[in-house]
Short mmCIF file of C-alpha atoms in Angstrom, two decimals:
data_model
loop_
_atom_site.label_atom_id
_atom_site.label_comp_id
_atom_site.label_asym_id
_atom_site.label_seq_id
_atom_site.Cartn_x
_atom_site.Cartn_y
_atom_site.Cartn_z
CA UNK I 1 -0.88 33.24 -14.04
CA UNK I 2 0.58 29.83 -14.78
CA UNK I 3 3.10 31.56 -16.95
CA UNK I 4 4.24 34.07 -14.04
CA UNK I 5 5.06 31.34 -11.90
CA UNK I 6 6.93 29.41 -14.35
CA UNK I 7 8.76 32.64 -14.67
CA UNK I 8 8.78 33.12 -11.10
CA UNK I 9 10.16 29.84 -10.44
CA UNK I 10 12.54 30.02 -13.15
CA UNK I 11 14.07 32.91 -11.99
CA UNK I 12 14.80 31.90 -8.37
CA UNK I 13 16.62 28.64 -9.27
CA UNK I 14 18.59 30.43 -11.66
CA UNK I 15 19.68 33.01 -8.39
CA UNK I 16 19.78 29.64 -6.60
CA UNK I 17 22.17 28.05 -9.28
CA UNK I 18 24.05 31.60 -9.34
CA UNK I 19 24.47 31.37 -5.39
CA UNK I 20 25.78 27.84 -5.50
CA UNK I 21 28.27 28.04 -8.08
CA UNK I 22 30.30 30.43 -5.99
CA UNK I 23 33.37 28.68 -5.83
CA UNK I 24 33.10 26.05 -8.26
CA UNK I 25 34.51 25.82 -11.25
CA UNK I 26 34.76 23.88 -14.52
CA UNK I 27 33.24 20.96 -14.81
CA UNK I 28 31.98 20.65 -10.79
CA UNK I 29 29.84 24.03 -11.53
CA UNK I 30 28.60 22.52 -14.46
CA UNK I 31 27.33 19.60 -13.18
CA UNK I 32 25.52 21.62 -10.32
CA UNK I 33 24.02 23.52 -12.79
CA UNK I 34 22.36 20.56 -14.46
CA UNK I 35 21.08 18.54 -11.34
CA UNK I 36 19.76 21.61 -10.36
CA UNK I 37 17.68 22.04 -13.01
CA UNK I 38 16.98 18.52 -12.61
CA UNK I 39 15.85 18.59 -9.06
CA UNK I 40 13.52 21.56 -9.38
CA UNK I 41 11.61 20.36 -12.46
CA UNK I 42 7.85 20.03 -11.23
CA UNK I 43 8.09 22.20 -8.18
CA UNK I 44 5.85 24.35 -7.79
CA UNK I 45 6.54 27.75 -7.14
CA UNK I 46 4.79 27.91 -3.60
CA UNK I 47 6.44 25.18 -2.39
CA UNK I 48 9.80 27.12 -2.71
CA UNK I 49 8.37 30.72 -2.25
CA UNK I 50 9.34 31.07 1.51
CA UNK I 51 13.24 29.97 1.13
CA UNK I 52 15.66 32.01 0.27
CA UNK I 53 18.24 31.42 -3.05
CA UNK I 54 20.99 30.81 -0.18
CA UNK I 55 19.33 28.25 1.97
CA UNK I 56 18.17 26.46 -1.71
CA UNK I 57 21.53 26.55 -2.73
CA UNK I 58 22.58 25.17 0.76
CA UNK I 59 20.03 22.29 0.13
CA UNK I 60 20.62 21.26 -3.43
CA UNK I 61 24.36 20.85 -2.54
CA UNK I 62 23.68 19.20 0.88
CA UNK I 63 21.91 17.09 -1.30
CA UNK I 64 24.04 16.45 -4.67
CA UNK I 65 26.60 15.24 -1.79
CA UNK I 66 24.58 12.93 -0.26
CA UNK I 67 24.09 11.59 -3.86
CA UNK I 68 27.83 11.70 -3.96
CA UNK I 69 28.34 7.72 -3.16
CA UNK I 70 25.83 4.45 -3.33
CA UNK I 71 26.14 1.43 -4.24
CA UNK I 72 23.02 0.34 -6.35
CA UNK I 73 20.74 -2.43 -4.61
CA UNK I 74 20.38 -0.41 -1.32
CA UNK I 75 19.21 2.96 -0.53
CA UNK I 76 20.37 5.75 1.67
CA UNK I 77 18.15 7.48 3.87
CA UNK I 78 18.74 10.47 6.32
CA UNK I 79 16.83 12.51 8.86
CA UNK I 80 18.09 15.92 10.15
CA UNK I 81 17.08 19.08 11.40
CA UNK I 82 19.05 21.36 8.89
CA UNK I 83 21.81 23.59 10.52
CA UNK I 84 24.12 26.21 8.34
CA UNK I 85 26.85 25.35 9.89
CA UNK I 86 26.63 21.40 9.33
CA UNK I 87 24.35 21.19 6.31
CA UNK I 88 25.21 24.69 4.91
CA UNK I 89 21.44 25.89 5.20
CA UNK I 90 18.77 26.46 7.11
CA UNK I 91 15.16 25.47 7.63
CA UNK I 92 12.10 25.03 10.46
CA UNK I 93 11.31 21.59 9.59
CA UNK I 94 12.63 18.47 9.98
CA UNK I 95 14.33 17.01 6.46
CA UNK I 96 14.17 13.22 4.93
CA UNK I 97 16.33 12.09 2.04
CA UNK I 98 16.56 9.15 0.34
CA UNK I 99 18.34 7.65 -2.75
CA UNK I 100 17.48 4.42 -4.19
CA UNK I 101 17.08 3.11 -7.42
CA UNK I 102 13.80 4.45 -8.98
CA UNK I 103 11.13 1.60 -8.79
CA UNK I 104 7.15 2.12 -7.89
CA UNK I 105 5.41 2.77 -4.34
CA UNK I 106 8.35 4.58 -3.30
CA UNK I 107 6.94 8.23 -3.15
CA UNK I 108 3.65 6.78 -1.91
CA UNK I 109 5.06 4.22 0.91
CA UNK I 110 7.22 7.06 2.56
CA UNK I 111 4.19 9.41 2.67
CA UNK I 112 1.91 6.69 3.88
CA UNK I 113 4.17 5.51 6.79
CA UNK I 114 4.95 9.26 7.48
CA UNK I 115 1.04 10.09 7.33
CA UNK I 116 0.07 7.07 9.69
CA UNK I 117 2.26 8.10 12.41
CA UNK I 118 0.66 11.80 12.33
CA UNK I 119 3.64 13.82 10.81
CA UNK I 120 2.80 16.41 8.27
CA UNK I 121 4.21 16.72 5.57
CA UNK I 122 5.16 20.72 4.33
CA UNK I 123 6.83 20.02 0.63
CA UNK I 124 7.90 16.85 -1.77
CA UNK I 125 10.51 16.77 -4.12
CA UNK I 126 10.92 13.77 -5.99
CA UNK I 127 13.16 13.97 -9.34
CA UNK I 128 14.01 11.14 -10.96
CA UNK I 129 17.75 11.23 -12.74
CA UNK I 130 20.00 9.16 -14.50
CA UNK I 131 23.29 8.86 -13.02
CA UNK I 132 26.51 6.85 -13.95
CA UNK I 133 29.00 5.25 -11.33
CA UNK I 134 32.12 3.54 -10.83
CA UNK I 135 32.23 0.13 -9.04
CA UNK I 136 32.70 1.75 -6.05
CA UNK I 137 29.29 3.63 -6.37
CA UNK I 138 30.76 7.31 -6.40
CA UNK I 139 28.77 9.35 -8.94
CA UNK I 140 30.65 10.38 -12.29
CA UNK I 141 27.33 12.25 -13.82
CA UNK I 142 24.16 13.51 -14.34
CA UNK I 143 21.34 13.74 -16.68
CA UNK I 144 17.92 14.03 -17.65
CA UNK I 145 16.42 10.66 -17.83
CA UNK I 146 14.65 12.12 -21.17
CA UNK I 147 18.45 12.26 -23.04
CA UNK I 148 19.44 8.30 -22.18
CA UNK I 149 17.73 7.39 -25.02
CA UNK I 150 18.75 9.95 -27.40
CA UNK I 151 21.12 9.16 -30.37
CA UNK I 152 24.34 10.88 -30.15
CA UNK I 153 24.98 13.43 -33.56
CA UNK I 154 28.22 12.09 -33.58
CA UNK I 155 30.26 8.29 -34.23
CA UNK I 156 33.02 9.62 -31.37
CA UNK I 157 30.18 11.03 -29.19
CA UNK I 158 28.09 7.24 -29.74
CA UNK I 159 30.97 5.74 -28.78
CA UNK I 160 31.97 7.73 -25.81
CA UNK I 161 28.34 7.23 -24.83
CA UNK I 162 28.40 3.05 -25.02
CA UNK I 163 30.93 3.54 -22.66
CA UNK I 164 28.76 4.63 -19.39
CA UNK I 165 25.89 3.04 -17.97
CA UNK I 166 23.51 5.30 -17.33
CA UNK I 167 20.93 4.32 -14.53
CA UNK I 168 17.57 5.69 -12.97
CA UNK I 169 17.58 6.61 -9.43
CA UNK I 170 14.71 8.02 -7.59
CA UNK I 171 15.27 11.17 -5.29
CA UNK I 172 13.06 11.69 -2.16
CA UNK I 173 13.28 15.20 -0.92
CA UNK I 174 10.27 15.86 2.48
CA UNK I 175 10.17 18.29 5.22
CA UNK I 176 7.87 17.11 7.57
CA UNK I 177 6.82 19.46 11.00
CA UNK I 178 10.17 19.48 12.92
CA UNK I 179 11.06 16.70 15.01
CA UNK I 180 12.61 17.88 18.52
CA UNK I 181 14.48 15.03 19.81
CA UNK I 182 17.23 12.70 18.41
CA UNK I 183 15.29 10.12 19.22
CA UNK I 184 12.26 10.72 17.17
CA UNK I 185 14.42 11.21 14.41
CA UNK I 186 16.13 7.72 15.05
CA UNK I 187 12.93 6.60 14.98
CA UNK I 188 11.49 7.97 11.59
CA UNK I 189 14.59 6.73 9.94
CA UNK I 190 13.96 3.44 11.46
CA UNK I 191 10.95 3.30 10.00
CA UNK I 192 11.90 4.38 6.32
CA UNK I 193 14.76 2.05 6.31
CA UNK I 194 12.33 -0.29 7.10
CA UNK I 195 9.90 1.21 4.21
CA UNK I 196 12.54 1.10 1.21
CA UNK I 197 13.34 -2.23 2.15
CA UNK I 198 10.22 -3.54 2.35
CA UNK I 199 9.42 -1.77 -1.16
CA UNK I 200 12.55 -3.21 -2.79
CA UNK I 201 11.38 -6.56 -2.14
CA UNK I 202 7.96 -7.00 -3.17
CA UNK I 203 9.25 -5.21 -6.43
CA UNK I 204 11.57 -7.79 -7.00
CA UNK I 205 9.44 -10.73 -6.03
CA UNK I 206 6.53 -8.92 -8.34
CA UNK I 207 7.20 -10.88 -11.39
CA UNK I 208 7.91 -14.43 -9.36
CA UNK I 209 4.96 -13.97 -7.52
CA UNK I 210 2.89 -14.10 -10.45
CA UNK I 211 5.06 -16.89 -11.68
CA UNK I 212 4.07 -18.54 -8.89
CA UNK I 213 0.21 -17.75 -9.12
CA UNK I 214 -0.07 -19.17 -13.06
CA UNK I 215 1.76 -22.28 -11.97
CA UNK I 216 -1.08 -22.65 -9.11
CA UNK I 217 -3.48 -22.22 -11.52
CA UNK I 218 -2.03 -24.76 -13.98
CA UNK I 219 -1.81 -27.48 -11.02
CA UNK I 220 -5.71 -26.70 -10.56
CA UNK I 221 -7.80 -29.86 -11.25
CA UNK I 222 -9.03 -29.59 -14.66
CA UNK I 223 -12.46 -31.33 -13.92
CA UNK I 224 -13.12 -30.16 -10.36
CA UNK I 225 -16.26 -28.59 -11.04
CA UNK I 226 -18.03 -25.24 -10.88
CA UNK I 227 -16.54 -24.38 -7.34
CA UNK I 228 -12.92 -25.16 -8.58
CA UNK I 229 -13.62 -23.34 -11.83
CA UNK I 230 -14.77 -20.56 -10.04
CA UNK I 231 -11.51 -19.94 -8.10
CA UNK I 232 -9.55 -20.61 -11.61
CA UNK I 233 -11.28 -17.63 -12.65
CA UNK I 234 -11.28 -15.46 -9.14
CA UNK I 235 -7.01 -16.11 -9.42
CA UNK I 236 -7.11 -15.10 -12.44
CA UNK I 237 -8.85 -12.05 -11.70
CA UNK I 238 -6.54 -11.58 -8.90
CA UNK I 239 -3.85 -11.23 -11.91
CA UNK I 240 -5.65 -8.50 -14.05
CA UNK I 241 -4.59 -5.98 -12.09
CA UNK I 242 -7.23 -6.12 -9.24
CA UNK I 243 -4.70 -7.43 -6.73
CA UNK I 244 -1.21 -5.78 -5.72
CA UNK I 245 1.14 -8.98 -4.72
CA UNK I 246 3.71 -7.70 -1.85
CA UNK I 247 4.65 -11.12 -0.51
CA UNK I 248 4.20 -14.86 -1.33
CA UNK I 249 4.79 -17.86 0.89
CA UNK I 250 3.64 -21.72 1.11
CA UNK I 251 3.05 -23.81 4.40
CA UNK I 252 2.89 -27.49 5.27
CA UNK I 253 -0.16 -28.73 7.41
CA UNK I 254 1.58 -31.67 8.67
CA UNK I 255 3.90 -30.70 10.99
CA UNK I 256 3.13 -26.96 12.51
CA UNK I 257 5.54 -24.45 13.94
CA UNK I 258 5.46 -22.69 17.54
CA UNK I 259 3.19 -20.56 16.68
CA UNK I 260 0.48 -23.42 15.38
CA UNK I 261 0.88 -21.46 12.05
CA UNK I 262 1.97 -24.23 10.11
CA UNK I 263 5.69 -25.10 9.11
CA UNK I 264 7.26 -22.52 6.48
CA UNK I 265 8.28 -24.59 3.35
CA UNK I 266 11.78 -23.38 3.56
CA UNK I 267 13.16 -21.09 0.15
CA UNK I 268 9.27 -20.70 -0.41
CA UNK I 269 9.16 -16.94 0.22
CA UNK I 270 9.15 -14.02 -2.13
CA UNK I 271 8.39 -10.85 -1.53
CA UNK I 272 8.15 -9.37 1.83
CA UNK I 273 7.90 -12.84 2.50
CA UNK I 274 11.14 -13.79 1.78
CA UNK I 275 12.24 -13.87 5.58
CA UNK I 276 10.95 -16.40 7.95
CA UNK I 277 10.43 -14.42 10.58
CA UNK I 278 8.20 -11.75 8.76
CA UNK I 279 4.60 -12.93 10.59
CA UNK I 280 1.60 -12.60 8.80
CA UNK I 281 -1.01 -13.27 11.72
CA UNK I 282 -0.17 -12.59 15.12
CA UNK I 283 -2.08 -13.85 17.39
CA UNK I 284 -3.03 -14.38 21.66
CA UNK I 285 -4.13 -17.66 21.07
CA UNK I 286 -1.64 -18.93 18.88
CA UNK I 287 -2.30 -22.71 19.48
CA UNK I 288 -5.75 -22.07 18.67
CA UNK I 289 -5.04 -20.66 15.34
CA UNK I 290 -4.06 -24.15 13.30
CA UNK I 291 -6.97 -25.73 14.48
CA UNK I 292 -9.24 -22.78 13.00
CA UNK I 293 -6.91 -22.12 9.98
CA UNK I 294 -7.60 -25.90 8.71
CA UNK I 295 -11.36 -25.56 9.65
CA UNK I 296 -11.28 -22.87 7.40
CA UNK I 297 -9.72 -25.19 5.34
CA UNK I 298 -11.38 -27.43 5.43
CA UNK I 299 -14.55 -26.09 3.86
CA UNK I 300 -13.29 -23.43 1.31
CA UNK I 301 -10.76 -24.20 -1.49
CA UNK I 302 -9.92 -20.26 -1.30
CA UNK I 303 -9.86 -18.30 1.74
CA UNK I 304 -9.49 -14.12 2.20
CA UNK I 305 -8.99 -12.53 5.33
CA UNK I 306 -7.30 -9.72 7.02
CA UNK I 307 -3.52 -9.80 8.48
CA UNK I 308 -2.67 -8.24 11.70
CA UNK I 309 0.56 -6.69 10.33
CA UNK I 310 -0.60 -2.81 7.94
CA UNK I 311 1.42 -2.55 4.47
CA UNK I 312 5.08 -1.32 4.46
CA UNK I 313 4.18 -0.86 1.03
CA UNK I 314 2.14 2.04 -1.40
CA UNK I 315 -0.79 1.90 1.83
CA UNK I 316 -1.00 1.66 5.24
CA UNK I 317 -3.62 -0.51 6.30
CA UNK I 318 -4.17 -3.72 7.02
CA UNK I 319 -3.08 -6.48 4.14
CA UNK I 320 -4.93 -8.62 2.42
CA UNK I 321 -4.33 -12.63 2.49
CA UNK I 322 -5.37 -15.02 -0.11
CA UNK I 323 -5.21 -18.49 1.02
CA UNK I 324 -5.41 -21.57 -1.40
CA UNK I 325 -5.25 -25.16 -0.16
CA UNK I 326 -2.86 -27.82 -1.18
CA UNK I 327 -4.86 -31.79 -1.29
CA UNK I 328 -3.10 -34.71 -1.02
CA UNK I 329 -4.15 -37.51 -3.32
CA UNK I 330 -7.46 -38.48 -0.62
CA UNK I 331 -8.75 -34.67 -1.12
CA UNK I 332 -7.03 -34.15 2.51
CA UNK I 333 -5.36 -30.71 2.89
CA UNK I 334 -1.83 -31.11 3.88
CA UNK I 335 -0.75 -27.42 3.22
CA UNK I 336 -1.44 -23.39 2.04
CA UNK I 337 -0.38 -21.35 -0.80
CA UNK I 338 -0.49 -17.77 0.74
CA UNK I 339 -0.55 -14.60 -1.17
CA UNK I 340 -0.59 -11.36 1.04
CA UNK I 341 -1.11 -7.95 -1.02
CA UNK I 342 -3.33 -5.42 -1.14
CA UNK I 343 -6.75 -5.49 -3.46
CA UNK I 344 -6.38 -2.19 -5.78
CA UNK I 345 -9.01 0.56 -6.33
CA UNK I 346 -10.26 -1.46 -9.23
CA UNK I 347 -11.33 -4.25 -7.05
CA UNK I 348 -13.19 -2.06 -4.88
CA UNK I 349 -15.23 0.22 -7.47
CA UNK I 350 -16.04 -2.71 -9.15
CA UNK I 351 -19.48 -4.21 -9.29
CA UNK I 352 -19.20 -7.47 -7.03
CA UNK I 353 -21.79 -8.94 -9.71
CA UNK I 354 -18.77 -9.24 -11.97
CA UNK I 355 -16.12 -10.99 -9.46
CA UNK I 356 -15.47 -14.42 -9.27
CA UNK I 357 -16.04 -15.95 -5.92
CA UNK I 358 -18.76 -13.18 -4.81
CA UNK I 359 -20.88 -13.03 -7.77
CA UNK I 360 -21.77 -16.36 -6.56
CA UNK I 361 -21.94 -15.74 -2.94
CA UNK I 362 -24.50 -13.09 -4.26
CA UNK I 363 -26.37 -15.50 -5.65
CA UNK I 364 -26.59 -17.56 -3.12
CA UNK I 365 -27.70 -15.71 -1.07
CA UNK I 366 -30.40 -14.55 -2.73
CA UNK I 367 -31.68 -17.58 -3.93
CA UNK I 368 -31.64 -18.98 0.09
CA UNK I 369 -34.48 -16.08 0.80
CA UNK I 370 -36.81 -16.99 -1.91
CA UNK I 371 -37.03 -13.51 -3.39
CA UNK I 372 -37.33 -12.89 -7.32
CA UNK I 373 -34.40 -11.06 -8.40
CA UNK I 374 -37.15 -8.59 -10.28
CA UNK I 375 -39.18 -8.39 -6.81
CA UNK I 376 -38.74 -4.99 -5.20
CA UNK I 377 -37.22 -6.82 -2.01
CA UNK I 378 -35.51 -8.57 -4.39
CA UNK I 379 -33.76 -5.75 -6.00
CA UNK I 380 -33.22 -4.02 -2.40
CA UNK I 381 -31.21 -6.92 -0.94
CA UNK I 382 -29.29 -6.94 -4.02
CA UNK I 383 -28.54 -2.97 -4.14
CA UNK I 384 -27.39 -4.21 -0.12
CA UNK I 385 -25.46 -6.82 -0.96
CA UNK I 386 -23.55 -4.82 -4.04
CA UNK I 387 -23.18 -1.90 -1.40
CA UNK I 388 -21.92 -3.69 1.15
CA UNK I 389 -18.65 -3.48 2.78
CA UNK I 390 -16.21 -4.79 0.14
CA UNK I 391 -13.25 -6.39 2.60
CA UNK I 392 -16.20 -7.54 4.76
CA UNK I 393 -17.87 -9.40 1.29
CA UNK I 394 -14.97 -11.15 0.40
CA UNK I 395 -14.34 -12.76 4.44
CA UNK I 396 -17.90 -13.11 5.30
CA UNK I 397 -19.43 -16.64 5.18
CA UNK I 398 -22.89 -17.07 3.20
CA UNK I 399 -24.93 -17.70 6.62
CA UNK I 400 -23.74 -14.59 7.95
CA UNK I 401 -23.79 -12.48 4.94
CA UNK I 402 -27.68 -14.03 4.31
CA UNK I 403 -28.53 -12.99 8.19
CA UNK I 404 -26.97 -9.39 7.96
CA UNK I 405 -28.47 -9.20 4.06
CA UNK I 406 -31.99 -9.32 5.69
CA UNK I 407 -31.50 -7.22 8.55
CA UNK I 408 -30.73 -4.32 6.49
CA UNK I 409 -33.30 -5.16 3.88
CA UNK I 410 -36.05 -4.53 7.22
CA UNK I 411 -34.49 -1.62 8.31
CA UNK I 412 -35.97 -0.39 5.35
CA UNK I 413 -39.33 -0.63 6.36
CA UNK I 414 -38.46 0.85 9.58
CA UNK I 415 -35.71 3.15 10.02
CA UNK I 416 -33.76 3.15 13.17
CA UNK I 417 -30.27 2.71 14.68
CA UNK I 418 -28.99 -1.27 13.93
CA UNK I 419 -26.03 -3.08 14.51
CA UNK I 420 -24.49 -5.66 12.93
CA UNK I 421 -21.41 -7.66 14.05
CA UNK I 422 -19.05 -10.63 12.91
CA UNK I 423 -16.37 -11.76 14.75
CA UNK I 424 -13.41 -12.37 12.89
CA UNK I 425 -12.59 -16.43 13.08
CA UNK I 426 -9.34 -16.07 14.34
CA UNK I 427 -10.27 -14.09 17.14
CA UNK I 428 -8.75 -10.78 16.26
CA UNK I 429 -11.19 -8.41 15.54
CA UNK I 430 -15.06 -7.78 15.73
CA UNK I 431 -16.43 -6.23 12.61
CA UNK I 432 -19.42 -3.98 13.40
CA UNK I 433 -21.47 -2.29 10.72
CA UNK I 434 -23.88 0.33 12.64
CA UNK I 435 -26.87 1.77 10.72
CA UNK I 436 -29.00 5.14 12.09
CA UNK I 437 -31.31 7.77 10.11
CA UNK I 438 -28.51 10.30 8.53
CA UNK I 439 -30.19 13.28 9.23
CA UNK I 440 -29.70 11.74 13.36
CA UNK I 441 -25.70 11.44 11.74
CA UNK I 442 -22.56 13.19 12.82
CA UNK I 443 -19.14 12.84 14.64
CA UNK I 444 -21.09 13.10 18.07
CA UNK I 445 -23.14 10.75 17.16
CA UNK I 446 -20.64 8.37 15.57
CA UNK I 447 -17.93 9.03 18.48
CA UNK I 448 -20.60 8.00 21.04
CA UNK I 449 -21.14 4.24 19.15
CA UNK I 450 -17.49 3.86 19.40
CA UNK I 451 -17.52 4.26 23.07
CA UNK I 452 -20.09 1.56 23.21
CA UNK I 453 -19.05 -0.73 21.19
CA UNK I 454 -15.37 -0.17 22.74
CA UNK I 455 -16.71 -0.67 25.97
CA UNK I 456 -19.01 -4.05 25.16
CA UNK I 457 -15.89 -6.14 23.03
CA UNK I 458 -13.48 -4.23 25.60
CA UNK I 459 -11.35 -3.17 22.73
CA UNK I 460 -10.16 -0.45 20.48
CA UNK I 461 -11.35 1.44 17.32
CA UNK I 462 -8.61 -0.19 14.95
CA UNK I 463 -10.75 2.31 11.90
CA UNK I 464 -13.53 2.98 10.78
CA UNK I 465 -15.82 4.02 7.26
CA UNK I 466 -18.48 6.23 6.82
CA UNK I 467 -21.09 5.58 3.97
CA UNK I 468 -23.56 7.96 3.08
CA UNK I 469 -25.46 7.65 0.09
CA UNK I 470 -29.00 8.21 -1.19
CA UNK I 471 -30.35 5.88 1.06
CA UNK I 472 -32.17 7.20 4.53
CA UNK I 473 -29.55 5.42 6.88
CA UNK I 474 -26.22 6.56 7.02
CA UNK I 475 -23.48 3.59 7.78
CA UNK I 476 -20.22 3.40 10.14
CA UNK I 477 -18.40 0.16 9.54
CA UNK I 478 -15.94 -0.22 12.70
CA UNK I 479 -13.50 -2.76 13.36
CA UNK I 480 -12.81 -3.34 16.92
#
């Protein structure tokens, strides 16, 4: 069956190529031919089954033009509903292009940002090419990325070769459901200008940003004890691929900004960071937020919490900020090193028994109720703790985590509907973990807490996560 389609699809790119190279000759025929071939490898058949070899023609030139001129360093996006007459083919959905030089999270941030804002997406073509330019940016040639690094048979044909400089440039072909107004479409390019830019730069403040983390590591006291160990070895955790760094920025506790953030270090940024007035908390009560910031401070060398503004970049939710203090000579803290990323599926399938920082927040906690680590209790408010919310583990204080810990451990003995809230510091957000009998479970069920707990913190579901295991209680973990 595989076969047939390979066959299948084989055969209507070559009527596609056929169509298209009507009217060209030479050497502009024969490059269509080849980036045709090159932007159809990995479709699938289906995706293409529906369109006619005249409207695919009409698309793979619409789209070789647009490839036509760009100057590397910035990419080119478009969003249009394709007409024959304009584009030279037809289609009932709404079309995004971009060109940009091929780096990561591309394919994934566009989908992401299109996916949050509830467009669907029909069909995805992403080739990736190698292309040569002049200084002006318009294209001279195409070719399989494969053949760059193939010798050429010949000394004339090497030396012809040395001459261009072949680069890799990513190709982002999506219909989406069609768009009806121009300014919905203004919008969505908006947006994906905003996306590739946003990409570009944490991939070129990647490698600085981890720079900048194993120089913070060096400057860590040697002799600062356990605690200060134990943050040596969460960073570098943070560094074995368990964190994704999009941004990087440091902040001085003396004086403080408008916004009671604390004063940007000026050139400090990298990243998404790199411009001052990219925010990472927003807040109501912005005076209030230095004073809580260096309480926070104050008592923890490291700190993790939540930022208002969702990832740009490979996901859209909420980023993740890693704080670590700056002490004067005295042991005062006069400023921040902040990292803002997002943890990666590693961090989160991984046994918090084996992470620095909460592997001894575990223990803690344990050891503050007395129970034997071997006692049954004992191994139930472990299985808890290891089970519990990971984003809430790593911002929860021990005294709350210990109070929560327990709760659920009892609910055990009796099984009913609990709650469980923690109000984020900063005043953002309530974090509610609700607990009821799973065979009671289901999206009634769940919609109806939301009400309530939307109505009681007179607020809004920002999301929410549904846990069900092999446990008796189901669990919805809301933030409000």
């Amino acid at each position: 069956m595989a076969k047939k389609l390979e066959n299948t699809t084989g055969l209507l790119i070559e009527q596609t190529v056929k169509q298209a190279r009507l009217g060209l000759k030479g050497s502009a025929g024969e490059r269509f031919e080849l980036f045709a071939q090159l932007y159809f490898t990995g479709v699938v058949h289906e995706d293409i089954a529906t369109q006619t070899p005249q409207d695919l023609a009409g698309q793979t030139r619409s789209i070789l033009g647009f490839l036509g001129k760009r100057k590397p360093g910035r990419a080119l996006v478009r969003v249009f509903n394709p007409e024959y007459a304009r584009d030279g083919w037809n289609g009932n959905h709404t079309v995004i292009e971009i060109i940009n030089d091929d780096m990561p999270f591309l394919v994934d941030s566009v989908r992401a940002a299109l996916n949050f804002r509830g467009y669907g997406i029909n069909l995805v073509i992403h080739p990736i090419i190698a292309v040569t330019r002049d200084k002006a940016g318009t294209l001279k040639s195409v070719k399989a990325l494969s053949d760059t690094g193939n010798k050429a048979k010949s000394k004339a044909k090497s030396k012809a070769k040395s001459k261009e400089s072949f680069r890799a440039e990513s190709i982002i072909h999506m219909e989406i459901d069609r768009q009806a107004t121009a300014s919905e479409i203004a919008e969505i390019k908006r947006a994906l200008n905003t996306v590739t830019d946003d990409v570009r730069s944490a991939v070129k403040g990647w490698m600085p940003m981890r720079n900048k983390l194993a120089e913070i590591i060096d400057g860590l006291p040697a002799k600062g004890g356990a605690g200060v160990e134990e943050v040596r070895e969460f960073l570098k955790w943070l560094d074995d691929d368990h964190f994704t760094f999009l941004g990087y920025r440091r902040y001085d506790f003396t004086t403080a900004d408008a916004k009671g953030e604390g004063a940007i270090v000026r050139n400090s940024g990298l990243g998404i960071l790199s411009k001052p007035s990219t925010r990472v908390f927003t807040l109501d009560n912005s005076a209030g937020f230095g004073k809580v910031r260096r309480q926070l401070a104050a008592s923890e060398l490291v700190t993790i919490a939540k930022a208002n503004r969702r990832s740009t970049v490979h996901r859209s939710v909420h980023m993740d900020t890693i704080g670590i203090n700056i002490m004067d000579a005295r042991g005062k803290t006069v400023g921040e090193h902040r990292f803002i990323g997002l943890f990666t599926s590693h961090a989160y399938s991984l046994s918090p028994r084996f992470i620095p920082l909460l592997r001894r927040k575990i223990e803690r906690v344990i050891a503050k109720t007395g129970l034997k680590p071997s006692s049954h209790d004992g191994k139930a408010l472990l299985h808890t703790l290891e089970t519990y919310p990971r984003d809430e583990l790593f911002q929860i204080s021990e005294g709350d985590l210990l109070e929560s810990g327990l709760g659920i451990l009892h609910l055990q003995e009796r099984q009913r509907t609990a709650l469980f809230t923690r109000k984020d510091p900063f005043g953002r957000f309530v974090s509610c973990l609700v607990y009821t009998p799973k065979e009671e479970f289901g999206t009634p069920l769940r919609e109806q807490f939301e009400t309530i707990l939307c109505a009681a913190f007179n607020g809004t579901v920002s999301t929410f996560y549904t846990h069900i295991g092999d446990e008796p209680l189901a669990r919805v973990h809301f933030i409000i």
